[in-house]
Amino acid sequence: MKNSVGRASGKVILLGEHAVVYGVPAIAVGIERGATAAAVPGTDGTRRLRVTTWGAEVDATDETRDLARAFAALLVAARAEGSIFVEAEADLPPGGGLGCSAALGVAVARAVLNSVHGAATDEQTLECAMAWERVFHGNPSGVDAACATLGGSVRFEKGQPIETLVVRAPLHFAIGHSGIASSTRSMVESVARQKERRPEIVQKAFDGIAALVKNARLAIEAGDRASLGKLMDMNQMLLAGLMLSTEEIEKMCGLARDAGALGAKLTGAGGGGCVVALCDSRASAEVVAEAWRGAGFESFVTETRGQQAGPRVVRFVASGGASTP
Ligand code: MEV
């Protein structure tokens, strides 16, 4: 065992959240903000994790706390035996839809794998991060962990290899927080209840999202940002129909479009969390972010640079076939 560090990206889902849990593909991009972790061999026989951002420190034997159980599951997946101390931090809002827990899981996994085995492949990292994510989210699709591991722009489909996409033109985003934290687990459960009560209607929404994702992939690969923006707007309408939007999210989407965004939608679980607006330049993303700040919503801008090479296919199947949560 040796001292080592791990890093991971946060993510924004451009299209396909929730439907991805039921086997529809999703497209997500890694963002510059993310998480870091440092692992050192322990000296006292314990296996502990400190997450400075959450002001929490746990021992892997504590079965009463999710964080401790997630760390214990990650250590088992990493085949890490022996005493270890890991310290992690994230510059992502928890419950914000930007993949905070997955980024922490990936950063911790990388630090632990590097410390114990001297290397961390993407496949091992994902396996460990999924063990961690299952404790927090029940039956996550794996899109957050995949994006946190690979960064860039990914097409994710449950049970299928993960593809990184060619991004013909840089994508500029403004990201704003609605001010309300939301729980992925409870939003996923809410969609599951709707699917039980009104299966045809929910299936129609998923079919619509699948068509949008297909077209979004073509738009990204062609560098057609205007079409991508419109597809994101349509995805927002379908998500609102699944009762995942809120008054604040709708207000933020309206403000973004009025300020010149090409498209805007909630990202991640919804019910609060963040809104992502696609813009045609960094300057116009700054205008949208400023409009949100003026209305009291915290915001920042980020971008995904053009990725010409690829597509790269990571033959890691993050999760079994489509199943209900
Ligand atoms: C959360 O970031 C994305 C969801 O689709 C849940 C999942 O994919 O596990 C809402």
Tab-separated table of N, CA and C in Angstrom, residues 160-256:
chain	number	residue	atom	x	y	z
A	160	GLN	N	-25.145	-1.893	-21.676
A	160	GLN	CA	-24.382	-1.827	-22.931
A	160	GLN	C	-23.024	-1.175	-22.674
A	161	PRO	N	-22.034	-1.445	-23.537
A	161	PRO	CA	-20.755	-0.736	-23.394
A	161	PRO	C	-20.986	0.777	-23.493
A	162	ILE	N	-20.137	1.538	-22.821
A	162	ILE	CA	-20.294	3.003	-22.799
A	162	ILE	C	-19.515	3.588	-23.976
A	163	GLU	N	-20.138	4.502	-24.682
A	163	GLU	CA	-19.453	5.113	-25.835
A	163	GLU	C	-19.101	6.551	-25.527
A	164	THR	N	-17.889	6.987	-25.873
A	164	THR	CA	-17.608	8.424	-25.819
A	164	THR	C	-17.906	8.983	-27.208
A	165	LEU	N	-18.517	10.150	-27.246
A	165	LEU	CA	-18.981	10.711	-28.519
A	165	LEU	C	-17.983	11.694	-29.107
A	166	VAL	N	-18.007	11.806	-30.414
A	166	VAL	CA	-17.257	12.863	-31.090
A	166	VAL	C	-18.055	14.156	-30.881
A	167	VAL	N	-17.393	15.186	-30.335
A	167	VAL	CA	-18.077	16.476	-30.153
A	167	VAL	C	-17.474	17.424	-31.189
A	168	ARG	N	-18.237	17.705	-32.236
A	168	ARG	CA	-17.679	18.440	-33.375
A	168	ARG	C	-17.348	19.888	-33.008
A	169	ALA	N	-18.216	20.518	-32.191
A	169	ALA	CA	-17.965	21.921	-31.808
A	169	ALA	C	-18.065	22.020	-30.292
A	170	PRO	N	-17.261	22.868	-29.645
A	170	PRO	CA	-17.326	22.966	-28.181
A	170	PRO	C	-18.745	23.312	-27.711
A	171	LEU	N	-19.114	22.752	-26.588
A	171	LEU	CA	-20.451	23.018	-26.046
A	171	LEU	C	-20.293	23.893	-24.803
A	172	HIS	N	-20.954	25.041	-24.801
A	172	HIS	CA	-20.856	25.975	-23.677
A	172	HIS	C	-22.138	25.893	-22.850
A	173	PHE	N	-21.968	25.828	-21.550
A	173	PHE	CA	-23.130	25.680	-20.676
A	173	PHE	C	-23.130	26.709	-19.561
A	174	ALA	N	-24.324	27.147	-19.198
A	174	ALA	CA	-24.506	27.820	-17.919
A	174	ALA	C	-25.231	26.813	-17.042
A	175	ILE	N	-24.805	26.722	-15.796
A	175	ILE	CA	-25.448	25.791	-14.857
A	175	ILE	C	-25.881	26.600	-13.647
A	176	GLY	N	-27.150	26.484	-13.310
A	176	GLY	CA	-27.671	27.259	-12.184
A	176	GLY	C	-28.384	26.353	-11.203
A	177	HIS	N	-28.306	26.702	-9.935
A	177	HIS	CA	-28.929	25.877	-8.892
A	177	HIS	C	-30.275	26.490	-8.490
A	178	SER	N	-31.296	25.642	-8.471
A	178	SER	CA	-32.647	26.128	-8.121
A	178	SER	C	-32.750	26.501	-6.646
A	179	GLY	N	-31.728	26.150	-5.867
A	179	GLY	CA	-31.735	26.486	-4.442
A	179	GLY	C	-32.353	25.388	-3.591
A	180	ILE	N	-32.866	24.349	-4.253
A	180	ILE	CA	-33.515	23.261	-3.506
A	180	ILE	C	-32.756	21.952	-3.794
A	181	ALA	N	-32.309	21.291	-2.728
A	181	ALA	CA	-31.626	20.004	-2.921
A	181	ALA	C	-32.681	18.928	-3.144
A	182	SER	N	-32.377	17.959	-3.976
A	182	SER	CA	-33.368	16.895	-4.160
A	182	SER	C	-32.699	15.538	-3.992
A	183	SER	N	-33.532	14.531	-3.732
A	183	SER	CA	-32.996	13.187	-3.524
A	183	SER	C	-33.244	12.357	-4.780
A	184	THR	N	-32.161	11.843	-5.358
A	184	THR	CA	-32.292	11.014	-6.571
A	184	THR	C	-33.191	9.817	-6.286
A	185	ARG	N	-32.959	9.195	-5.128
A	185	ARG	CA	-33.731	7.995	-4.791
A	185	ARG	C	-35.236	8.299	-4.799
A	186	SER	N	-35.651	9.421	-4.175
A	186	SER	CA	-37.098	9.655	-4.096
A	186	SER	C	-37.673	10.104	-5.439
A	187	MET	N	-36.896	10.802	-6.264
A	187	MET	CA	-37.421	11.186	-7.582
A	187	MET	C	-37.543	9.955	-8.485
A	188	VAL	N	-36.570	9.037	-8.386
A	188	VAL	CA	-36.646	7.798	-9.180
A	188	VAL	C	-37.855	6.968	-8.714
A	189	GLU	N	-38.090	6.961	-7.400
A	189	GLU	CA	-39.260	6.210	-6.878
A	189	GLU	C	-40.571	6.839	-7.342
A	190	SER	N	-40.585	8.177	-7.441
A	190	SER	CA	-41.805	8.852	-7.888
A	190	SER	C	-42.142	8.456	-9.334
A	191	VAL	N	-41.115	8.390	-10.191
A	191	VAL	CA	-41.362	7.965	-11.582
A	191	VAL	C	-41.827	6.501	-11.602
A	192	ALA	N	-41.239	5.675	-10.740
A	192	ALA	CA	-41.636	4.255	-10.690
A	192	ALA	C	-43.121	4.135	-10.304
A	193	ARG	N	-43.564	4.981	-9.359
A	193	ARG	CA	-44.990	4.938	-8.958
A	193	ARG	C	-45.884	5.358	-10.114
A	194	GLN	N	-45.466	6.434	-10.829
A	194	GLN	CA	-46.268	6.883	-11.978
A	194	GLN	C	-46.339	5.788	-13.036
A	195	LYS	N	-45.210	5.086	-13.220
A	195	LYS	CA	-45.153	4.040	-14.250
A	195	LYS	C	-46.095	2.887	-13.880
A	196	GLU	N	-46.223	2.665	-12.583
A	196	GLU	CA	-47.128	1.603	-12.136
A	196	GLU	C	-48.590	1.998	-12.352
A	197	ARG	N	-48.881	3.283	-12.066
A	197	ARG	CA	-50.268	3.753	-12.170
A	197	ARG	C	-50.693	4.000	-13.604
A	198	ARG	N	-49.783	4.591	-14.426
A	198	ARG	CA	-50.154	4.963	-15.798
A	198	ARG	C	-49.069	4.475	-16.759
A	199	PRO	N	-48.933	3.156	-16.908
A	199	PRO	CA	-47.800	2.628	-17.685
A	199	PRO	C	-47.722	3.145	-19.119
A	200	GLU	N	-48.906	3.276	-19.805
A	200	GLU	CA	-48.838	3.672	-21.237
A	200	GLU	C	-48.328	5.094	-21.365
A	201	ILE	N	-48.826	5.985	-20.491
A	201	ILE	CA	-48.439	7.401	-20.598
A	201	ILE	C	-46.948	7.571	-20.324
A	202	VAL	N	-46.475	6.896	-19.279
A	202	VAL	CA	-45.055	7.031	-18.935
A	202	VAL	C	-44.199	6.402	-20.046
A	203	GLN	N	-44.657	5.278	-20.593
A	203	GLN	CA	-43.892	4.642	-21.675
A	203	GLN	C	-43.805	5.568	-22.891
A	204	LYS	N	-44.923	6.297	-23.158
A	204	LYS	CA	-44.909	7.239	-24.295
A	204	LYS	C	-43.862	8.317	-24.077
A	205	ALA	N	-43.772	8.803	-22.845
A	205	ALA	CA	-42.761	9.832	-22.527
A	205	ALA	C	-41.363	9.258	-22.752
A	206	PHE	N	-41.133	8.020	-22.303
A	206	PHE	CA	-39.810	7.397	-22.484
A	206	PHE	C	-39.496	7.212	-23.972
A	207	ASP	N	-40.520	6.812	-24.753
A	207	ASP	CA	-40.294	6.638	-26.198
A	207	ASP	C	-39.915	7.974	-26.827
A	208	GLY	N	-40.597	9.034	-26.381
A	208	GLY	CA	-40.285	10.378	-26.893
A	208	GLY	C	-38.860	10.764	-26.535
A	209	ILE	N	-38.462	10.481	-25.301
A	209	ILE	CA	-37.095	10.824	-24.860
A	209	ILE	C	-36.075	10.031	-25.682
A	210	ALA	N	-36.377	8.764	-25.949
A	210	ALA	CA	-35.445	7.937	-26.743
A	210	ALA	C	-35.223	8.572	-28.118
A	211	ALA	N	-36.298	9.087	-28.729
A	211	ALA	CA	-36.159	9.718	-30.057
A	211	ALA	C	-35.326	10.995	-29.949
A	212	LEU	N	-35.526	11.756	-28.880
A	212	LEU	CA	-34.753	12.994	-28.698
A	212	LEU	C	-33.262	12.683	-28.536
A	213	VAL	N	-32.965	11.640	-27.758
A	213	VAL	CA	-31.560	11.275	-27.505
A	213	VAL	C	-30.873	10.871	-28.820
A	214	LYS	N	-31.601	10.122	-29.630
A	214	LYS	CA	-31.044	9.680	-30.921
A	214	LYS	C	-30.666	10.894	-31.774
A	215	ASN	N	-31.579	11.860	-31.829
A	215	ASN	CA	-31.316	13.061	-32.634
A	215	ASN	C	-30.233	13.923	-32.005
A	216	ALA	N	-30.183	13.939	-30.682
A	216	ALA	CA	-29.172	14.755	-29.989
A	216	ALA	C	-27.777	14.241	-30.307
A	217	ARG	N	-27.640	12.940	-30.376
A	217	ARG	CA	-26.334	12.367	-30.708
A	217	ARG	C	-25.885	12.872	-32.086
A	218	LEU	N	-26.828	12.840	-33.049
A	218	LEU	CA	-26.491	13.298	-34.402
A	218	LEU	C	-26.118	14.778	-34.374
A	219	ALA	N	-26.874	15.563	-33.585
A	219	ALA	CA	-26.611	17.015	-33.519
A	219	ALA	C	-25.223	17.278	-32.926
A	220	ILE	N	-24.867	16.543	-31.872
A	220	ILE	CA	-23.542	16.735	-31.236
A	220	ILE	C	-22.446	16.370	-32.237
A	221	GLU	N	-22.655	15.263	-32.920
A	221	GLU	CA	-21.608	14.797	-33.852
A	221	GLU	C	-21.493	15.698	-35.083
A	222	ALA	N	-22.588	16.435	-35.377
A	222	ALA	CA	-22.544	17.343	-36.530
A	222	ALA	C	-22.148	18.756	-36.109
A	223	GLY	N	-22.004	19.004	-34.810
A	223	GLY	CA	-21.691	20.349	-34.326
A	223	GLY	C	-22.888	21.284	-34.448
A	224	ASP	N	-24.122	20.729	-34.441
A	224	ASP	CA	-25.334	21.536	-34.616
A	224	ASP	C	-25.926	21.878	-33.238
A	225	ARG	N	-25.404	22.978	-32.664
A	225	ARG	CA	-25.809	23.338	-31.303
A	225	ARG	C	-27.254	23.817	-31.232
A	226	ALA	N	-27.712	24.491	-32.298
A	226	ALA	CA	-29.092	25.020	-32.276
A	226	ALA	C	-30.087	23.863	-32.148
A	227	SER	N	-29.871	22.796	-32.936
A	227	SER	CA	-30.800	21.653	-32.852
A	227	SER	C	-30.701	20.981	-31.494
A	228	LEU	N	-29.464	20.868	-30.985
A	228	LEU	CA	-29.291	20.240	-29.672
A	228	LEU	C	-30.084	21.013	-28.605
A	229	GLY	N	-30.029	22.333	-28.681
A	229	GLY	CA	-30.767	23.165	-27.726
A	229	GLY	C	-32.267	22.897	-27.794
A	230	LYS	N	-32.800	22.812	-29.005
A	230	LYS	CA	-34.252	22.559	-29.159
A	230	LYS	C	-34.623	21.188	-28.590
A	231	LEU	N	-33.753	20.214	-28.816
A	231	LEU	CA	-34.027	18.859	-28.297
A	231	LEU	C	-34.026	18.867	-26.766
A	232	MET	N	-33.121	19.667	-26.186
A	232	MET	CA	-33.094	19.773	-24.716
A	232	MET	C	-34.395	20.407	-24.209
A	233	ASP	N	-34.887	21.440	-24.920
A	233	ASP	CA	-36.168	22.056	-24.529
A	233	ASP	C	-37.301	21.018	-24.551
A	234	MET	N	-37.299	20.194	-25.598
A	234	MET	CA	-38.369	19.185	-25.703
A	234	MET	C	-38.246	18.147	-24.586
A	235	ASN	N	-37.001	17.795	-24.248
A	235	ASN	CA	-36.790	16.851	-23.149
A	235	ASN	C	-37.328	17.445	-21.842
A	236	GLN	N	-37.116	18.749	-21.662
A	236	GLN	CA	-37.629	19.410	-20.457
A	236	GLN	C	-39.155	19.277	-20.374
A	237	MET	N	-39.839	19.439	-21.526
A	237	MET	CA	-41.309	19.328	-21.508
A	237	MET	C	-41.734	17.928	-21.069
A	238	LEU	N	-41.045	16.922	-21.583
A	238	LEU	CA	-41.410	15.550	-21.210
A	238	LEU	C	-41.103	15.272	-19.736
A	239	LEU	N	-40.014	15.844	-19.234
A	239	LEU	CA	-39.679	15.660	-17.809
A	239	LEU	C	-40.706	16.366	-16.929
A	240	ALA	N	-41.166	17.540	-17.394
A	240	ALA	CA	-42.197	18.266	-16.626
A	240	ALA	C	-43.474	17.426	-16.578
A	241	GLY	N	-43.779	16.738	-17.695
A	241	GLY	CA	-44.957	15.861	-17.747
A	241	GLY	C	-44.843	14.704	-16.760
A	242	LEU	N	-43.625	14.354	-16.394
A	242	LEU	CA	-43.414	13.281	-15.399
A	242	LEU	C	-43.323	13.858	-13.983
A	243	MET	N	-43.703	15.126	-13.862
A	243	MET	CA	-43.755	15.832	-12.566
A	243	MET	C	-42.371	15.928	-11.901
A	244	LEU	N	-41.356	16.126	-12.726
A	244	LEU	CA	-40.005	16.233	-12.194
A	244	LEU	C	-39.520	17.679	-12.147
A	245	SER	N	-40.309	18.586	-12.763
A	245	SER	CA	-39.905	19.991	-12.769
A	245	SER	C	-40.529	20.696	-11.561
A	246	THR	N	-40.083	21.911	-11.315
A	246	THR	CA	-40.646	22.712	-10.219
A	246	THR	C	-40.825	24.135	-10.739
A	247	GLU	N	-41.497	24.946	-9.935
A	247	GLU	CA	-41.708	26.353	-10.307
A	247	GLU	C	-40.371	27.053	-10.571
A	248	GLU	N	-39.396	26.789	-9.673
A	248	GLU	CA	-38.081	27.438	-9.811
A	248	GLU	C	-37.389	26.983	-11.096
A	249	ILE	N	-37.477	25.686	-11.369
A	249	ILE	CA	-36.818	25.167	-12.577
A	249	ILE	C	-37.440	25.803	-13.826
A	250	GLU	N	-38.787	25.878	-13.839
A	250	GLU	CA	-39.455	26.483	-15.005
A	250	GLU	C	-39.047	27.946	-15.155
A	251	LYS	N	-38.968	28.644	-14.025
A	251	LYS	CA	-38.568	30.053	-14.065
A	251	LYS	C	-37.145	30.178	-14.631
A	252	MET	N	-36.261	29.315	-14.162
A	252	MET	CA	-34.863	29.379	-14.619
A	252	MET	C	-34.755	29.053	-16.111
A	253	CYS	N	-35.544	28.069	-16.581
A	253	CYS	CA	-35.505	27.731	-18.013
A	253	CYS	C	-35.970	28.938	-18.828
A	254	GLY	N	-37.038	29.611	-18.363
A	254	GLY	CA	-37.560	30.794	-19.059
A	254	GLY	C	-36.532	31.916	-19.093
A	255	LEU	N	-35.907	32.163	-17.940
A	255	LEU	CA	-34.889	33.232	-17.861
A	255	LEU	C	-33.738	32.929	-18.823
A	256	ALA	N	-33.333	31.663	-18.871
A	256	ALA	CA	-32.200	31.282	-19.727
A	256	ALA	C	-32.544	31.506	-21.194
